[in-house]
Amino acid sequence: MRISSSLQKPPSPSQQIDAKIQHLNDWRGETLARVRALIRQALPDVVEAVKWRGVPVWEKAGIICTGETYKAVVKLTFPKGAALDDPSRLFNASLEGNTRRAIDIHEGEALDEDAFKTLIREAAARNASSASGSKAKSGRR
């Protein structure tokens, strides 16, 4: 007995990210896969999503970062990056904005993995503190 394709569940966000990495089939896919592994190491309970026409997104109490792929760069955008401490100076793009910051990784470039995992944890902590702060404010009269 065959199951109709209309009854099959759509792919999960994690499966969609797997497919994107496989489809890239070059250094960008390898880089995105490595970054994804680092994010999962830093935050085992991170939630994966896919938004804005296929952009991988990692969330915990809000968006931590996105993983966009372009011809010459893998761009990791942190929506609240300007508020994060970055002593290792990982942020190298979108530096002029008031709130967001990004890390552009070009072919052959290495990423300081420990510093990146620290940044991921800090972004999640910032989201959690922002979420708890807004809940406290909304409870006041």
PDB file of C-alpha atoms in Angstrom:
ATOM      1  CA  MET A   1       0.000   0.000   0.000  1.00  0.00           C
ATOM      2  CA  ARG A   2       1.426   3.383  -0.999  1.00  0.00           C
ATOM      3  CA  ILE A   3       0.944   6.482   1.068  1.00  0.00           C
ATOM      4  CA  SER A   4      -0.188   9.461  -0.896  1.00  0.00           C
ATOM      5  CA  SER A   5       2.377  12.240  -1.039  1.00  0.00           C
ATOM      6  CA  SER A   6      -0.285  14.623   0.242  1.00  0.00           C
ATOM      7  CA  LEU A   7      -0.346  12.652   3.521  1.00  0.00           C
ATOM      8  CA  GLN A   8       3.393  12.839   4.100  1.00  0.00           C
ATOM      9  CA  LYS A   9       4.564  15.268   6.732  1.00  0.00           C
ATOM     10  CA  PRO A  10       6.546  18.239   5.446  1.00  0.00           C
ATOM     11  CA  PRO A  11      10.244  18.137   6.297  1.00  0.00           C
ATOM     12  CA  SER A  12      11.185  19.476   9.725  1.00  0.00           C
ATOM     13  CA  PRO A  13      13.359  22.593   9.938  1.00  0.00           C
ATOM     14  CA  SER A  14      16.346  20.386  10.809  1.00  0.00           C
ATOM     15  CA  GLN A  15      15.692  18.250   7.732  1.00  0.00           C
ATOM     16  CA  GLN A  16      15.420  21.409   5.609  1.00  0.00           C
ATOM     17  CA  ILE A  17      18.784  22.606   6.916  1.00  0.00           C
ATOM     18  CA  ASP A  18      20.275  19.161   6.205  1.00  0.00           C
ATOM     19  CA  ALA A  19      18.975  19.430   2.629  1.00  0.00           C
ATOM     20  CA  LYS A  20      20.371  22.945   2.197  1.00  0.00           C
ATOM     21  CA  ILE A  21      23.822  21.840   3.374  1.00  0.00           C
ATOM     22  CA  GLN A  22      23.728  18.851   1.037  1.00  0.00           C
ATOM     23  CA  HIS A  23      22.490  20.976  -1.873  1.00  0.00           C
ATOM     24  CA  LEU A  24      25.305  23.515  -1.469  1.00  0.00           C
ATOM     25  CA  ASN A  25      27.812  20.680  -1.938  1.00  0.00           C
ATOM     26  CA  ASP A  26      30.878  22.945  -1.546  1.00  0.00           C
ATOM     27  CA  TRP A  27      32.850  24.862   1.080  1.00  0.00           C
ATOM     28  CA  ARG A  28      29.729  26.844   2.018  1.00  0.00           C
ATOM     29  CA  GLY A  29      27.853  23.658   2.931  1.00  0.00           C
ATOM     30  CA  GLU A  30      30.840  22.402   4.913  1.00  0.00           C
ATOM     31  CA  THR A  31      31.112  25.737   6.711  1.00  0.00           C
ATOM     32  CA  LEU A  32      27.398  25.881   7.480  1.00  0.00           C
ATOM     33  CA  ALA A  33      27.501  22.289   8.778  1.00  0.00           C
ATOM     34  CA  ARG A  34      30.486  23.082  11.012  1.00  0.00           C
ATOM     35  CA  VAL A  35      28.874  26.242  12.399  1.00  0.00           C
ATOM     36  CA  ARG A  36      25.653  24.315  13.039  1.00  0.00           C
ATOM     37  CA  ALA A  37      27.598  21.655  14.960  1.00  0.00           C
ATOM     38  CA  LEU A  38      29.277  24.347  17.081  1.00  0.00           C
ATOM     39  CA  ILE A  39      25.916  25.961  17.862  1.00  0.00           C
ATOM     40  CA  ARG A  40      24.519  22.584  18.934  1.00  0.00           C
ATOM     41  CA  GLN A  41      27.583  21.949  21.109  1.00  0.00           C
ATOM     42  CA  ALA A  42      27.196  25.333  22.772  1.00  0.00           C
ATOM     43  CA  LEU A  43      23.419  24.978  23.224  1.00  0.00           C
ATOM     44  CA  PRO A  44      22.209  21.370  23.003  1.00  0.00           C
ATOM     45  CA  ASP A  45      18.586  22.538  23.380  1.00  0.00           C
ATOM     46  CA  VAL A  46      18.772  25.112  20.577  1.00  0.00           C
ATOM     47  CA  VAL A  47      15.734  25.245  18.300  1.00  0.00           C
ATOM     48  CA  GLU A  48      16.320  25.167  14.560  1.00  0.00           C
ATOM     49  CA  ALA A  49      13.993  27.003  12.214  1.00  0.00           C
ATOM     50  CA  VAL A  50      13.956  27.979   8.561  1.00  0.00           C
ATOM     51  CA  LYS A  51      12.690  31.438   7.649  1.00  0.00           C
ATOM     52  CA  TRP A  52      12.847  34.022   4.882  1.00  0.00           C
ATOM     53  CA  ARG A  53      12.956  31.697   1.888  1.00  0.00           C
ATOM     54  CA  GLY A  54      15.147  29.006   3.363  1.00  0.00           C
ATOM     55  CA  VAL A  55      17.513  30.785   5.759  1.00  0.00           C
ATOM     56  CA  PRO A  56      18.574  28.571   8.688  1.00  0.00           C
ATOM     57  CA  VAL A  57      17.816  30.193  12.035  1.00  0.00           C
ATOM     58  CA  TRP A  58      18.882  29.110  15.515  1.00  0.00           C
ATOM     59  CA  GLU A  59      16.676  30.198  18.403  1.00  0.00           C
ATOM     60  CA  LYS A  60      16.458  30.088  22.166  1.00  0.00           C
ATOM     61  CA  ALA A  61      14.119  32.628  23.774  1.00  0.00           C
ATOM     62  CA  GLY A  62      14.431  34.507  20.469  1.00  0.00           C
ATOM     63  CA  ILE A  63      16.735  34.430  17.475  1.00  0.00           C
ATOM     64  CA  ILE A  64      20.372  33.753  18.324  1.00  0.00           C
ATOM     65  CA  CYS A  65      21.682  33.929  14.769  1.00  0.00           C
ATOM     66  CA  THR A  66      20.894  33.198  11.147  1.00  0.00           C
ATOM     67  CA  GLY A  67      23.071  31.346   8.644  1.00  0.00           C
ATOM     68  CA  GLU A  68      22.871  32.901   5.216  1.00  0.00           C
ATOM     69  CA  THR A  69      24.923  31.585   2.308  1.00  0.00           C
ATOM     70  CA  TYR A  70      26.096  33.725  -0.578  1.00  0.00           C
ATOM     71  CA  LYS A  71      28.464  33.022  -3.444  1.00  0.00           C
ATOM     72  CA  ALA A  72      31.562  34.254  -1.599  1.00  0.00           C
ATOM     73  CA  VAL A  73      30.570  34.142   2.070  1.00  0.00           C
ATOM     74  CA  VAL A  74      28.663  32.363   4.805  1.00  0.00           C
ATOM     75  CA  LYS A  75      27.117  35.137   6.899  1.00  0.00           C
ATOM     76  CA  LEU A  76      26.107  34.548  10.512  1.00  0.00           C
ATOM     77  CA  THR A  77      23.904  37.423  11.603  1.00  0.00           C
ATOM     78  CA  PHE A  78      23.168  38.076  15.273  1.00  0.00           C
ATOM     79  CA  PRO A  79      20.115  40.372  15.574  1.00  0.00           C
ATOM     80  CA  LYS A  80      21.254  41.630  19.004  1.00  0.00           C
ATOM     81  CA  GLY A  81      24.974  41.372  18.271  1.00  0.00           C
ATOM     82  CA  ALA A  82      25.799  44.973  19.159  1.00  0.00           C
ATOM     83  CA  ALA A  83      24.811  44.214  22.757  1.00  0.00           C
ATOM     84  CA  LEU A  84      27.133  41.200  23.008  1.00  0.00           C
ATOM     85  CA  ASP A  85      30.660  41.204  24.355  1.00  0.00           C
ATOM     86  CA  ASP A  86      33.042  40.173  21.543  1.00  0.00           C
ATOM     87  CA  PRO A  87      36.584  40.238  22.969  1.00  0.00           C
ATOM     88  CA  SER A  88      37.841  37.895  20.220  1.00  0.00           C
ATOM     89  CA  ARG A  89      36.492  40.263  17.568  1.00  0.00           C
ATOM     90  CA  LEU A  90      34.557  37.621  15.674  1.00  0.00           C
ATOM     91  CA  PHE A  91      32.120  40.210  14.346  1.00  0.00           C
ATOM     92  CA  ASN A  92      33.518  41.517  11.067  1.00  0.00           C
ATOM     93  CA  ALA A  93      30.392  42.658   9.198  1.00  0.00           C
ATOM     94  CA  SER A  94      27.325  44.832   9.786  1.00  0.00           C
ATOM     95  CA  LEU A  95      29.385  46.799  12.293  1.00  0.00           C
ATOM     96  CA  GLU A  96      27.713  50.118  11.540  1.00  0.00           C
ATOM     97  CA  GLY A  97      24.237  49.052  12.695  1.00  0.00           C
ATOM     98  CA  ASN A  98      22.727  49.928  16.043  1.00  0.00           C
ATOM     99  CA  THR A  99      21.677  46.409  17.003  1.00  0.00           C
ATOM    100  CA  ARG A 100      22.856  43.630  14.714  1.00  0.00           C
ATOM    101  CA  ARG A 101      26.310  42.297  13.982  1.00  0.00           C
ATOM    102  CA  ALA A 102      27.517  39.564  11.644  1.00  0.00           C
ATOM    103  CA  ILE A 103      30.387  37.199  11.088  1.00  0.00           C
ATOM    104  CA  ASP A 104      31.353  36.732   7.449  1.00  0.00           C
ATOM    105  CA  ILE A 105      33.279  33.521   6.784  1.00  0.00           C
ATOM    106  CA  HIS A 106      35.031  33.296   3.427  1.00  0.00           C
ATOM    107  CA  GLU A 107      36.368  30.143   1.804  1.00  0.00           C
ATOM    108  CA  GLY A 108      39.436  28.857   3.635  1.00  0.00           C
ATOM    109  CA  GLU A 109      38.926  31.038   6.717  1.00  0.00           C
ATOM    110  CA  ALA A 110      38.974  29.465  10.170  1.00  0.00           C
ATOM    111  CA  LEU A 111      36.614  30.408  12.975  1.00  0.00           C
ATOM    112  CA  ASP A 112      37.758  30.584  16.602  1.00  0.00           C
ATOM    113  CA  GLU A 113      35.467  27.788  17.761  1.00  0.00           C
ATOM    114  CA  ASP A 114      35.706  28.415  21.499  1.00  0.00           C
ATOM    115  CA  ALA A 115      35.056  32.131  21.100  1.00  0.00           C
ATOM    116  CA  PHE A 116      32.134  31.369  18.768  1.00  0.00           C
ATOM    117  CA  LYS A 117      30.519  28.975  21.256  1.00  0.00           C
ATOM    118  CA  THR A 118      30.940  31.594  23.991  1.00  0.00           C
ATOM    119  CA  LEU A 119      29.238  34.162  21.741  1.00  0.00           C
ATOM    120  CA  ILE A 120      26.359  31.741  21.056  1.00  0.00           C
ATOM    121  CA  ARG A 121      25.837  31.142  24.782  1.00  0.00           C
ATOM    122  CA  GLU A 122      25.962  34.875  25.463  1.00  0.00           C
ATOM    123  CA  ALA A 123      23.368  35.559  22.750  1.00  0.00           C
ATOM    124  CA  ALA A 124      21.051  32.946  24.274  1.00  0.00           C
ATOM    125  CA  ALA A 125      21.554  34.416  27.761  1.00  0.00           C
ATOM    126  CA  ARG A 126      20.788  37.909  26.430  1.00  0.00           C
ATOM    127  CA  ASN A 127      17.585  36.604  24.820  1.00  0.00           C
ATOM    128  CA  ALA A 128      16.568  34.922  28.074  1.00  0.00           C
ATOM    129  CA  SER A 129      17.208  38.053  30.133  1.00  0.00           C
ATOM    130  CA  SER A 130      15.326  40.215  27.609  1.00  0.00           C
ATOM    131  CA  ALA A 131      12.398  37.797  27.644  1.00  0.00           C
ATOM    132  CA  SER A 132      12.227  37.692  31.443  1.00  0.00           C
ATOM    133  CA  GLY A 133      12.579  41.475  31.625  1.00  0.00           C
ATOM    134  CA  SER A 134       9.696  42.054  29.243  1.00  0.00           C
ATOM    135  CA  LYS A 135       7.515  39.555  31.147  1.00  0.00           C
ATOM    136  CA  ALA A 136       8.245  41.385  34.392  1.00  0.00           C
ATOM    137  CA  LYS A 137       7.386  44.742  32.818  1.00  0.00           C
ATOM    138  CA  SER A 138       4.142  43.481  31.301  1.00  0.00           C
ATOM    139  CA  GLY A 139       3.061  42.125  34.708  1.00  0.00           C
ATOM    140  CA  ARG A 140       3.306  45.563  36.348  1.00  0.00           C
ATOM    141  CA  ARG A 141       0.387  47.934  36.624  1.00  0.00           C
TER     142      ARG A 141
END
